[in-house]
Tab-separated table of C-alpha atoms and ligand atoms in Angstrom:
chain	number	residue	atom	x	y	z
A	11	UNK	CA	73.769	52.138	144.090
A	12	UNK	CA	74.372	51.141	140.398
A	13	UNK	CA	74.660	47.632	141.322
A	14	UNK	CA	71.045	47.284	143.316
A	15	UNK	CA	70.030	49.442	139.813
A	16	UNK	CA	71.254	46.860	137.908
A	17	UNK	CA	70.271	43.911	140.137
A	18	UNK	CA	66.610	45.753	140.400
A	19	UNK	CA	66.775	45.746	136.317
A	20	UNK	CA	67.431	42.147	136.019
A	21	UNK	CA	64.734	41.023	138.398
A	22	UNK	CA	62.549	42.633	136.647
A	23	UNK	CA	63.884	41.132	132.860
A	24	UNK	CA	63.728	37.879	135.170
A	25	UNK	CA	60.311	38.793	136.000
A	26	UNK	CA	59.247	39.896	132.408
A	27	UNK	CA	61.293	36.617	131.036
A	28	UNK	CA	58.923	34.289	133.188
A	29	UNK	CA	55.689	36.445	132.279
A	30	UNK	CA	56.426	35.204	128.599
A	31	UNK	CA	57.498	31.694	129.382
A	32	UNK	CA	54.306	30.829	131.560
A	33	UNK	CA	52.302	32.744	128.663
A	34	UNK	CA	54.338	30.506	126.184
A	35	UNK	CA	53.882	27.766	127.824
A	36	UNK	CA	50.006	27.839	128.796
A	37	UNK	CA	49.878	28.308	124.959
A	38	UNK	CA	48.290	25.007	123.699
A	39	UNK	CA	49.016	23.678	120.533
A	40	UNK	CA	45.108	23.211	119.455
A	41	UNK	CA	44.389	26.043	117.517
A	42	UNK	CA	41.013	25.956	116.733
A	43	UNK	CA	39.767	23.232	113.927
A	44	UNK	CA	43.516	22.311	113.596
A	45	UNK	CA	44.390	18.573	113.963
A	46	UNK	CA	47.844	17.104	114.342
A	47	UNK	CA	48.829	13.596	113.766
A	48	UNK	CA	52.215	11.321	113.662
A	49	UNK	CA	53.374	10.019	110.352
A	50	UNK	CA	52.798	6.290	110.195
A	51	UNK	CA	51.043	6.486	113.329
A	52	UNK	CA	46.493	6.438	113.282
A	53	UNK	CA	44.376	9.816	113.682
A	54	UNK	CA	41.034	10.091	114.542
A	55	UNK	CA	39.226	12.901	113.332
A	56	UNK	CA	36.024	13.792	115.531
A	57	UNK	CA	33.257	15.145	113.952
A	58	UNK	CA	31.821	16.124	117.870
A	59	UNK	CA	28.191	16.429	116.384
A	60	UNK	CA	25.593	16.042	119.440
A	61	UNK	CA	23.613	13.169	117.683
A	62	UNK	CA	25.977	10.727	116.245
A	63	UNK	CA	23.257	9.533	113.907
A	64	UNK	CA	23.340	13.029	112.406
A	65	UNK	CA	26.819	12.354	110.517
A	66	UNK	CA	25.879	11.631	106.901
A	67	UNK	CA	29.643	11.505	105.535
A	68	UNK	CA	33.394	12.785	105.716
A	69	UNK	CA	34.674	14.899	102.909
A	70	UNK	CA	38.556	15.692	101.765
A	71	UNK	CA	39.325	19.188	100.295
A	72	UNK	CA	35.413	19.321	99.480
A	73	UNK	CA	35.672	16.064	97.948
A	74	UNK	CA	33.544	12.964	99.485
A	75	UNK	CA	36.252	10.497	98.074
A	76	UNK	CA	38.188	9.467	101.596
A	77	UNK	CA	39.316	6.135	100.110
A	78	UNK	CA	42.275	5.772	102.862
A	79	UNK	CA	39.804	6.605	105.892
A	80	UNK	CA	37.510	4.586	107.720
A	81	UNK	CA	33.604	5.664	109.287
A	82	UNK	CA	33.425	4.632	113.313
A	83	UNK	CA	30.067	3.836	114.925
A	84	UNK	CA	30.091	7.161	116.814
A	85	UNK	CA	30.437	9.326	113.394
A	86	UNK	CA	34.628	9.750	113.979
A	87	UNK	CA	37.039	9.155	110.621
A	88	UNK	CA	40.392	6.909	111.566
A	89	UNK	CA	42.875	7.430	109.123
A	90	UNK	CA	45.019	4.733	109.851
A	91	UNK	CA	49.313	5.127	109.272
A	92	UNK	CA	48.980	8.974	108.057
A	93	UNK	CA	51.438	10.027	105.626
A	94	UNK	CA	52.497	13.578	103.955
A	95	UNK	CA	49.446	12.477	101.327
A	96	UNK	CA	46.593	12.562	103.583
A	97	UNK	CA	47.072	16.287	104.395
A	98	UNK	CA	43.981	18.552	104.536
A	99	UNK	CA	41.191	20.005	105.328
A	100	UNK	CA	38.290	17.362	106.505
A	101	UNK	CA	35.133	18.149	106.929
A	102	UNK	CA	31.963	16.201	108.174
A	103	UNK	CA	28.435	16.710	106.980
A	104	UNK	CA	25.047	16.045	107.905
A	105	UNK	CA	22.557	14.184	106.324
A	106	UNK	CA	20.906	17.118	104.300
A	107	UNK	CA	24.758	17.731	103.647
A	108	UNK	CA	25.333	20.686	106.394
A	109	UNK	CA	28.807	21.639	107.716
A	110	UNK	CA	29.058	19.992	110.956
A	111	UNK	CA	32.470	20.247	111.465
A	112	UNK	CA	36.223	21.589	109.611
A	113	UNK	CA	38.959	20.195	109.959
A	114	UNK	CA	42.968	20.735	109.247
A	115	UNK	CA	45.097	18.108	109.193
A	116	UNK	CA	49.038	18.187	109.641
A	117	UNK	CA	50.815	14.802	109.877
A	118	UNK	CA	54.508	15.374	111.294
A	119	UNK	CA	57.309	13.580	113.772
A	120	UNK	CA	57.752	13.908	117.332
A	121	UNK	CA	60.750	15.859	118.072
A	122	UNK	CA	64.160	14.334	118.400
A	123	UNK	CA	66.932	15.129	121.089
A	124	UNK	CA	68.462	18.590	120.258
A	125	UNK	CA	71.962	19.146	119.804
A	126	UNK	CA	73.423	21.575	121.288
A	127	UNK	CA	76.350	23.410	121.998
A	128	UNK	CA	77.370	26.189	124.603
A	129	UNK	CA	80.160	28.943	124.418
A	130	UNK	CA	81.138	31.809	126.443
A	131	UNK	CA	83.037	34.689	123.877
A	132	UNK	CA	83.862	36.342	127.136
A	133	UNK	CA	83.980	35.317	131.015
A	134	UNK	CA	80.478	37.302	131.380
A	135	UNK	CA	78.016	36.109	129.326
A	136	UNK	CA	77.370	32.325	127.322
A	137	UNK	CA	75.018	31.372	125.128
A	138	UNK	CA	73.583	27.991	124.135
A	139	UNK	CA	72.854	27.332	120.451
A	140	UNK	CA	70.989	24.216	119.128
A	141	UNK	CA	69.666	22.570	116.377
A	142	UNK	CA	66.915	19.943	116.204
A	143	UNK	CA	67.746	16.392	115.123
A	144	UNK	CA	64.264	15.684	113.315
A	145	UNK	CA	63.036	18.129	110.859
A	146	UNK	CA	59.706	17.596	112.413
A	147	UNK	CA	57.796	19.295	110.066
A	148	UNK	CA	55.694	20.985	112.336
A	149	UNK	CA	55.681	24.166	114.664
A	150	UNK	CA	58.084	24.342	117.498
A	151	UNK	CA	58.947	25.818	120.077
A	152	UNK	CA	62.054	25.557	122.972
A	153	UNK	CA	61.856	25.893	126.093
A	154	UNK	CA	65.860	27.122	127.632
A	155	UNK	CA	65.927	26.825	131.083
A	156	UNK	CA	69.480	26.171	133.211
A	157	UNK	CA	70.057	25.455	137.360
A	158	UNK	CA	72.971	26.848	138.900
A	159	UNK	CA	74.461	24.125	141.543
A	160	UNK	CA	71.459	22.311	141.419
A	161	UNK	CA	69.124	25.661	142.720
A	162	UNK	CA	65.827	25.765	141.001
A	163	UNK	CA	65.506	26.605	136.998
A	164	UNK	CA	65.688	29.839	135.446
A	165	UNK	CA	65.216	31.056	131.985
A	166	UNK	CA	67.796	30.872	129.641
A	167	UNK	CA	67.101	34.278	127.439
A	168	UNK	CA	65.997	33.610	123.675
A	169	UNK	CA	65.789	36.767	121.435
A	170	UNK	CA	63.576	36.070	118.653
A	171	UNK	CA	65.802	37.477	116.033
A	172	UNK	CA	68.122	35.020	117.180
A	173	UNK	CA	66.484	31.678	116.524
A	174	UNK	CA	67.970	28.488	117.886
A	175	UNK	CA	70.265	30.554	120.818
A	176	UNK	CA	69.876	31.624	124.009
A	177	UNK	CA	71.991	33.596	126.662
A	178	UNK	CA	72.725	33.171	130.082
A	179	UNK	CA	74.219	36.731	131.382
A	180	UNK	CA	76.197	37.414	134.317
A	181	UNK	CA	77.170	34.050	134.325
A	182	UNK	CA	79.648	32.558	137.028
A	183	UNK	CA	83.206	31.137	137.287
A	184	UNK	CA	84.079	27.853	138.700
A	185	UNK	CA	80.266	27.236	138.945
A	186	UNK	CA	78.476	23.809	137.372
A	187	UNK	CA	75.587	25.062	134.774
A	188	UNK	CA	72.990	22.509	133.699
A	189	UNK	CA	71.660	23.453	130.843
A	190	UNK	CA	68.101	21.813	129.576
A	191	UNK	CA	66.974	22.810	126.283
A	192	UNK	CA	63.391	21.174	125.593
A	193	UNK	CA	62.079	20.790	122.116
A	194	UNK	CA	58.184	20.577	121.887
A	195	UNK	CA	55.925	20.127	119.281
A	196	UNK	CA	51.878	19.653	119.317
A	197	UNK	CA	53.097	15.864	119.222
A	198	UNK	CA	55.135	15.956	122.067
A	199	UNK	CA	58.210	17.056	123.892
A	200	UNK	CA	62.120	15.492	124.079
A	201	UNK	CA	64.976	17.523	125.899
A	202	UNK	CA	68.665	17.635	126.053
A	203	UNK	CA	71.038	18.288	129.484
A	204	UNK	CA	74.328	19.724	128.739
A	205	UNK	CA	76.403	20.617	132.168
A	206	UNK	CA	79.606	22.508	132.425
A	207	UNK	CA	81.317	25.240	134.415
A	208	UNK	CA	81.812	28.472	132.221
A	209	UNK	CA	85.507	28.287	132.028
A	210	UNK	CA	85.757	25.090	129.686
A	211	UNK	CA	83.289	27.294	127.712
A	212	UNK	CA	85.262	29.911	126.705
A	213	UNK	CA	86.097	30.793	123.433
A	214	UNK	CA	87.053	34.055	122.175
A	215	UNK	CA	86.079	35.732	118.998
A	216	UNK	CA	88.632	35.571	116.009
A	217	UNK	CA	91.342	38.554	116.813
A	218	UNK	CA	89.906	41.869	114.949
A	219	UNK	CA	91.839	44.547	112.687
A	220	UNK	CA	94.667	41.759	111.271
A	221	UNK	CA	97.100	43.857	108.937
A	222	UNK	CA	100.786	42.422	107.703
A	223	UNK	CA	103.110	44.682	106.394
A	224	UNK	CA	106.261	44.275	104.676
A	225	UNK	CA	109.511	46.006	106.308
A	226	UNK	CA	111.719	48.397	104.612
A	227	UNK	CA	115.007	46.429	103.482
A	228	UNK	CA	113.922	43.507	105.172
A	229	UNK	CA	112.938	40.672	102.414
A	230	UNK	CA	112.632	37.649	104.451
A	231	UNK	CA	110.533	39.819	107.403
A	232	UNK	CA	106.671	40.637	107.811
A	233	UNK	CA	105.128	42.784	110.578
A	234	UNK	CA	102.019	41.566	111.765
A	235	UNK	CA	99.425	43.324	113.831
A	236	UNK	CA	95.706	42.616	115.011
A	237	UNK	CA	93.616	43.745	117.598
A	238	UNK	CA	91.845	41.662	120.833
A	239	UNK	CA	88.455	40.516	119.764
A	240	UNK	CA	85.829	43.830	120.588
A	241	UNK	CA	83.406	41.465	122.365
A	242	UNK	CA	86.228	39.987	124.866
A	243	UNK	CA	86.023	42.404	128.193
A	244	UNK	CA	89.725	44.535	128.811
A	245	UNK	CA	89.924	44.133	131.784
A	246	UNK	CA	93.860	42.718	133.439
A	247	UNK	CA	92.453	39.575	135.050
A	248	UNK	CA	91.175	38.062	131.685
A	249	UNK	CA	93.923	38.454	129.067
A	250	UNK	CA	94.246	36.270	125.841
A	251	UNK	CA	97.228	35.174	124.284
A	252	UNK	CA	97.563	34.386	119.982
A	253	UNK	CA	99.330	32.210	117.822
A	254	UNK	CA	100.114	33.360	113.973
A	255	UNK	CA	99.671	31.169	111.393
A	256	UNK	CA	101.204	31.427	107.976
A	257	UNK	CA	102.621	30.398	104.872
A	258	UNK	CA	103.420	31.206	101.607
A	259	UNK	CA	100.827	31.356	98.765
A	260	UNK	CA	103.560	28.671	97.351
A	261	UNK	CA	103.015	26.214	100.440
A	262	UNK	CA	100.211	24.376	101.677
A	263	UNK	CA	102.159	23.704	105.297
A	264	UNK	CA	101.780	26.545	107.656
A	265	UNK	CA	104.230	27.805	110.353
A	266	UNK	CA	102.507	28.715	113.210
A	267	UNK	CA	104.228	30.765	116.263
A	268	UNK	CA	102.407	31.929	119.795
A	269	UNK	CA	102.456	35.096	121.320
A	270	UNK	CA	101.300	37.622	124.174
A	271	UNK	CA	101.560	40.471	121.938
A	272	UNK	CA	99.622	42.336	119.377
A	273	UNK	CA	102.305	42.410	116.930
A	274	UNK	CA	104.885	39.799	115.731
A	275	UNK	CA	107.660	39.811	113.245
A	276	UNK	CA	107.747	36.918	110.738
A	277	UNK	CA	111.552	36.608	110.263
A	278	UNK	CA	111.624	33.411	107.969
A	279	UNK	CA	109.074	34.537	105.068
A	280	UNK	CA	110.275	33.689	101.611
A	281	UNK	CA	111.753	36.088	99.623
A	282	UNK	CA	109.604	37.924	97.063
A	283	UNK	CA	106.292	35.658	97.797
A	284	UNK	CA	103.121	36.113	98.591
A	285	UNK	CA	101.911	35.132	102.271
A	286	UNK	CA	99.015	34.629	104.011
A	287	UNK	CA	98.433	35.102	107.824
A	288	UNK	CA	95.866	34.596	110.452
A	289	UNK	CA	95.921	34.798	113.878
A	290	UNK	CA	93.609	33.160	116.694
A	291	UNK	CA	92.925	34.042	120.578
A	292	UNK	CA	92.353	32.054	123.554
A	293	UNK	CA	92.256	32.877	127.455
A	294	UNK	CA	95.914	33.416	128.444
A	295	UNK	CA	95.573	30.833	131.181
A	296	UNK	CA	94.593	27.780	128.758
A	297	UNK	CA	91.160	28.180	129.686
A	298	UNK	CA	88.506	26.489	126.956
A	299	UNK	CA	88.822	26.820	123.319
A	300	UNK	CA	90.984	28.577	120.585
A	301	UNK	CA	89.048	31.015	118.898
A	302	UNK	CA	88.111	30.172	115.203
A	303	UNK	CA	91.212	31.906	112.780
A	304	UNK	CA	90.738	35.769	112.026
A	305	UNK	CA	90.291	37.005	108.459
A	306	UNK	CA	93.322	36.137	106.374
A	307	UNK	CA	96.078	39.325	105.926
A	308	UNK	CA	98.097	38.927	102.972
A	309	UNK	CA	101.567	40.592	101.856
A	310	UNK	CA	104.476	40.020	100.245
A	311	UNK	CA	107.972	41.052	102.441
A	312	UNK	CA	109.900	44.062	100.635
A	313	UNK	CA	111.799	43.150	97.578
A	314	UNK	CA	115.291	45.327	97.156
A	315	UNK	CA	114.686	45.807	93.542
A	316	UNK	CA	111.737	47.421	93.678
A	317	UNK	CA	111.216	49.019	97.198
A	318	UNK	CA	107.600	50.279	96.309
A	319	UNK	CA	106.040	47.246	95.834
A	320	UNK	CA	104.139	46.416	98.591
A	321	UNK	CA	100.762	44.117	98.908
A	322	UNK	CA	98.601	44.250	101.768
A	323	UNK	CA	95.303	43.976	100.704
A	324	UNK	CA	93.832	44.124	104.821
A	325	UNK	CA	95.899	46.859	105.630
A	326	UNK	CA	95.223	50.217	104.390
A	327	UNK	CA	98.459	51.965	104.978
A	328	UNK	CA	99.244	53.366	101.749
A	329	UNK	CA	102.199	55.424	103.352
A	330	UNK	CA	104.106	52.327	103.972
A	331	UNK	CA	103.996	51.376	100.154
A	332	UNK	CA	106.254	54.160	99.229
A	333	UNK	CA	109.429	54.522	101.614
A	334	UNK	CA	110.235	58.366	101.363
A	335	UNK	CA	113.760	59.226	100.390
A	336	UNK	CA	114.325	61.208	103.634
A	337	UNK	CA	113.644	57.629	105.192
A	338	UNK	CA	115.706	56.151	102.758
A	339	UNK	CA	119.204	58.021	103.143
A	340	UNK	CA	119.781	56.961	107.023
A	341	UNK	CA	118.932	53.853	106.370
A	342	UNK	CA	121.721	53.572	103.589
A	343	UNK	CA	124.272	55.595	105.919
A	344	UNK	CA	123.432	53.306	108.771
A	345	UNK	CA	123.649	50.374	106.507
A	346	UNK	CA	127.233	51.535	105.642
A	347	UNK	CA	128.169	51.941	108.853
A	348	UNK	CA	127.509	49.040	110.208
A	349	UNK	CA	128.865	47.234	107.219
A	350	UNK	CA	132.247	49.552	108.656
A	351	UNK	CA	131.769	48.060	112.071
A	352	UNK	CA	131.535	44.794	111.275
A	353	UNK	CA	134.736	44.840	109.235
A	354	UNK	CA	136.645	46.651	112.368
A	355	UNK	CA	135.438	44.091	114.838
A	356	UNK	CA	136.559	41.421	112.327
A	357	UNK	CA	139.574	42.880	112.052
A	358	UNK	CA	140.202	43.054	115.869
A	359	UNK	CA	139.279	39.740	116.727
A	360	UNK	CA	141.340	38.127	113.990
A	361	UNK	CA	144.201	40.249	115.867
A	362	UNK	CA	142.715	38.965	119.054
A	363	UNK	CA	143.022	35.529	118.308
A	364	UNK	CA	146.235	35.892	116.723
A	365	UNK	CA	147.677	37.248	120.032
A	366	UNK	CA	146.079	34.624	122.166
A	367	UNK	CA	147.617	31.730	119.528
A	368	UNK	CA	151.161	33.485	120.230
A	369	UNK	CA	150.968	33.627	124.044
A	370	UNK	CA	149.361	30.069	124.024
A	371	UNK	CA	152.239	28.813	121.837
A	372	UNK	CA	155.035	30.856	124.188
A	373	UNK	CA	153.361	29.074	126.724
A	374	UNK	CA	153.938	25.750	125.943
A	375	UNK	CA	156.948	26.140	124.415
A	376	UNK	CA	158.534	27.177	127.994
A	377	UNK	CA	156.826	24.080	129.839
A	378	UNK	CA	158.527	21.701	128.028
A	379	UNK	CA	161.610	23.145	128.041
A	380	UNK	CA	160.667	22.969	132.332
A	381	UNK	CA	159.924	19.438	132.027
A	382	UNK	CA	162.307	18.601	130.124
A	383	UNK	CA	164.457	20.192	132.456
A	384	UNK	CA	162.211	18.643	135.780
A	385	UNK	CA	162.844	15.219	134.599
A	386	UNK	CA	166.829	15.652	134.750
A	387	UNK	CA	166.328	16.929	138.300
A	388	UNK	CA	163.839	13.763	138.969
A	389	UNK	CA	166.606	11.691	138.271
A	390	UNK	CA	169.158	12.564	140.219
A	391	UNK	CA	166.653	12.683	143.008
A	392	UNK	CA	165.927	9.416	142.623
A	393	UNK	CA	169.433	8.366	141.975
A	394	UNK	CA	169.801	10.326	145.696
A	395	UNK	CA	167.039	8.960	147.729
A	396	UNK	CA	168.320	5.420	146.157
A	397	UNK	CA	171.441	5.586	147.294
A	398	UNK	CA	170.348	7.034	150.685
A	399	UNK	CA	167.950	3.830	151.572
A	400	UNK	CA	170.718	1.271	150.908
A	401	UNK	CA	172.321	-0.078	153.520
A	402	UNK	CA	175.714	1.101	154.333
A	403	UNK	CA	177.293	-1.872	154.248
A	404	UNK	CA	176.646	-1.613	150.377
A	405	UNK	CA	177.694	1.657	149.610
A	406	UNK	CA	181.030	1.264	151.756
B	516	NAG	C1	77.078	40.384	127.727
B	516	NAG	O1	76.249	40.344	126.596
B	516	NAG	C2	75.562	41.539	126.349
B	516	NAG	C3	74.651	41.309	125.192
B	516	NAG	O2	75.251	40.567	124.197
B	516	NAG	C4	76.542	42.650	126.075
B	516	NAG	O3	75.862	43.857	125.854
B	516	NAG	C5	77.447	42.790	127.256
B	516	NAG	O4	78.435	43.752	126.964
B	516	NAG	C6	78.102	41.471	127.555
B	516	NAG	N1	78.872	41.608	128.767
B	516	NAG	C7	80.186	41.756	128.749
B	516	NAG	C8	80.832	41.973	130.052
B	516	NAG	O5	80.829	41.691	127.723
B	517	NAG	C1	63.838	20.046	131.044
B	517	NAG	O1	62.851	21.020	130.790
B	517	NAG	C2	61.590	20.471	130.446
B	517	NAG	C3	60.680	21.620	130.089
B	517	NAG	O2	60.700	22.609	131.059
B	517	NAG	C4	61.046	19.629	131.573
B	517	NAG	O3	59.813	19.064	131.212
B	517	NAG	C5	62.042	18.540	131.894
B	517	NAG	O4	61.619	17.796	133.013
B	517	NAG	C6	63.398	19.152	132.189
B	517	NAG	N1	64.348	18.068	132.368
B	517	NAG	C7	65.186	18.008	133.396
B	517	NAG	C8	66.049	16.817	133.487
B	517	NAG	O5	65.220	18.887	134.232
């Protein structure tokens, strides 16, 4: 039910989408008494009067000095290779000096190839953004069209408060998109293809909410946290995975580490210093791009001396800038205790190994005394078996 609502919905945006674009593009670029010409190229201004004979003269900005422009037997001007200079508003007379005719004039380039590049934030929706490669100089407009598989065009969706982007929605996985983003002018038209399937697209927003805190009696650890980008869908089949850059405000090199997680705990930060961290997203499965880096977090890791000073200038956690005493005390006790611990289990494997040197050294101090003993027996055995091979003869 919601999804024929929702398929209805978008036939009709489709519907309302091509409305505009056959409006747009029906719309002709000759607005009325406006000319258009191509720097360095010749316009030819028509005057359009009936009787030919009836054009008396050509006049620039009310002025009849047109020095750069030449009269044709049928009453027309020719300004031959326009430049910015010869921009205006031309008008041609009759012989009593009546208006025939007003002109404007606006000399410009025909539009270059587009650049343009498409990304997908999430697996739903991409958009194309573009710029033009010739400032022109003259109104434009584009024309965003795409074909799925080679089907027949539809409209790639531009939202005039977003200039110079469009947005395919409900796009597809796995599916080839040609893109064609046309750049026209009143000169003319020039267009660039750009095909893909969605997944090479895809590249998340930076990671949102990025705090770093130091940890209590930990000087050389930061915690890090940060949430998934708002815009990327939560949904299990489409997870991201991060990586944390960072670095002292000492160093120019950055460490960087990935993770699945929304946390991680820098265990290698200097002591005392400064550090700044950032963390970027990107499909868990490799798919497309790295997001750009999220907003920087800064602290500095706990220093003993002074356990309440704390920087995080992202994170707003005021609590964790003043460890409570109640907090405190365990942590001392526990400290102690394991300090205990350590010393015990120390203790009993020094003992261990002590023991173990003793029975090892029993050990071998039997087997030779054995082999010392094993040889004596070896000999006579020998001495026995010798005397057993030899003939008789010999031993009688
Ligand atoms: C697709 O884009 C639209 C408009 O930007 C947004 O409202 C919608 O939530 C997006 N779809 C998904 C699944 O994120
Ligand atoms: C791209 O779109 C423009 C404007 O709709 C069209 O004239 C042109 O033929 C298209 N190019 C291709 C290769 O489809």
């Amino acid at each position: 039910m919601s999804s024929s609502a929702s398929c209805l919905s978008r036939v009709f945006c489709l519907l309302a989408v091509t409305v505009v674009s056959v409006s747009l593009s029906s719309h002709t670029w000759e607005e009325e008494g406006v000319v258009y010409g191509r720097i360095g190229e010749t316009v030819t201004l028509k005057c359009n009067s009936r009787n030919d004979s009836s054009v008396a003269e050509w006049r620039f900005n009310g002025s009849p000095d047109v020095s750069w422009g030449y009269f044709t037997n049928v009453g027309d001007l020719d300004l031959p290779s326009v430049g910015h200079s010869v921009m205006g508003n031309y008008t041609c007379h009759g012989h009593s000096g009546e208006l025939l005719r007003s002109l404007l004039l606006k000399v410009g380039y025909l539009p270059g190839m587009p650049s343009v590049t498409c990304r997908a934030s999430d697996y739903h929706n991409f958009s194309c953004y573009w710029k033009p490669a010739v400032d022109t100089l003259l109104p434009t407009r584009y024309i965003t069209s795409y074909r799925v598989d080679r089907n027949s065009p539809e409209i790639c969706l531009q939202d005039p408060t977003h200039p110079n982007m469009c947005s395919v929605r409900h796009s597809k996985l796995w599916t080839s998109y040609q893109m064609n983003i046309t750049e026209e002018n009143p000169l003319g038209s020039n267009f660039r293809i750009l095909e893909f399937n969605v997944q090479s697209i895809v590249k998340p927003d930076p990671p949102e909410i990025m705090s770093a805190e130091p940890i209590p009696y930990a000087p050389r650890r930061l915690l890090v946290t940060w949430a998934y980008p708002s815009t990327w869908p939560q949904e299990p089949h489409f997870q991201l995975k991060f990586r944390l850059q960072y670095r002292s405000v000492l160093h120019m090199s950055w460490s960087v580490v990935e993770t699945a997680n929304l946390s991680d705990v820098i265990t290698d930060a200097f002591v005392g210093t400064e550090h700044i961290l950032q963390v970027s997203a990107r499909d868990f499965l490799d798919a497309g791009n790295w997001s750009e880096w999220s907003v920087e977090a800064r602290a500095t890791p706990w220093i003993s001396k002074e356990p309440s000073v704390s920087v995080s200038e992202v994170s707003n956690k005021t609590t964790t800038e003043e460890p409570e005493p109640q907090v405190k005390e365990p942590f001392v006790q526990n400290d102690s205790v394991e300090k205990v611990i350590i010393l015990i289990s120390l203790g009993i494997f020094g003992f261990v190994v002590l023991v173990l040197f003793l029975i090892f050294g029993a050990l071998i101090w039997v087997r030779v005394g054995r082999t010392v003993k094993d040889s004596g027996i070896k000999a006579n055995f020998l001495s026995a078996i010798h005397m057993k091979t030899l003939p008789k003869s010999q031993i009688l």
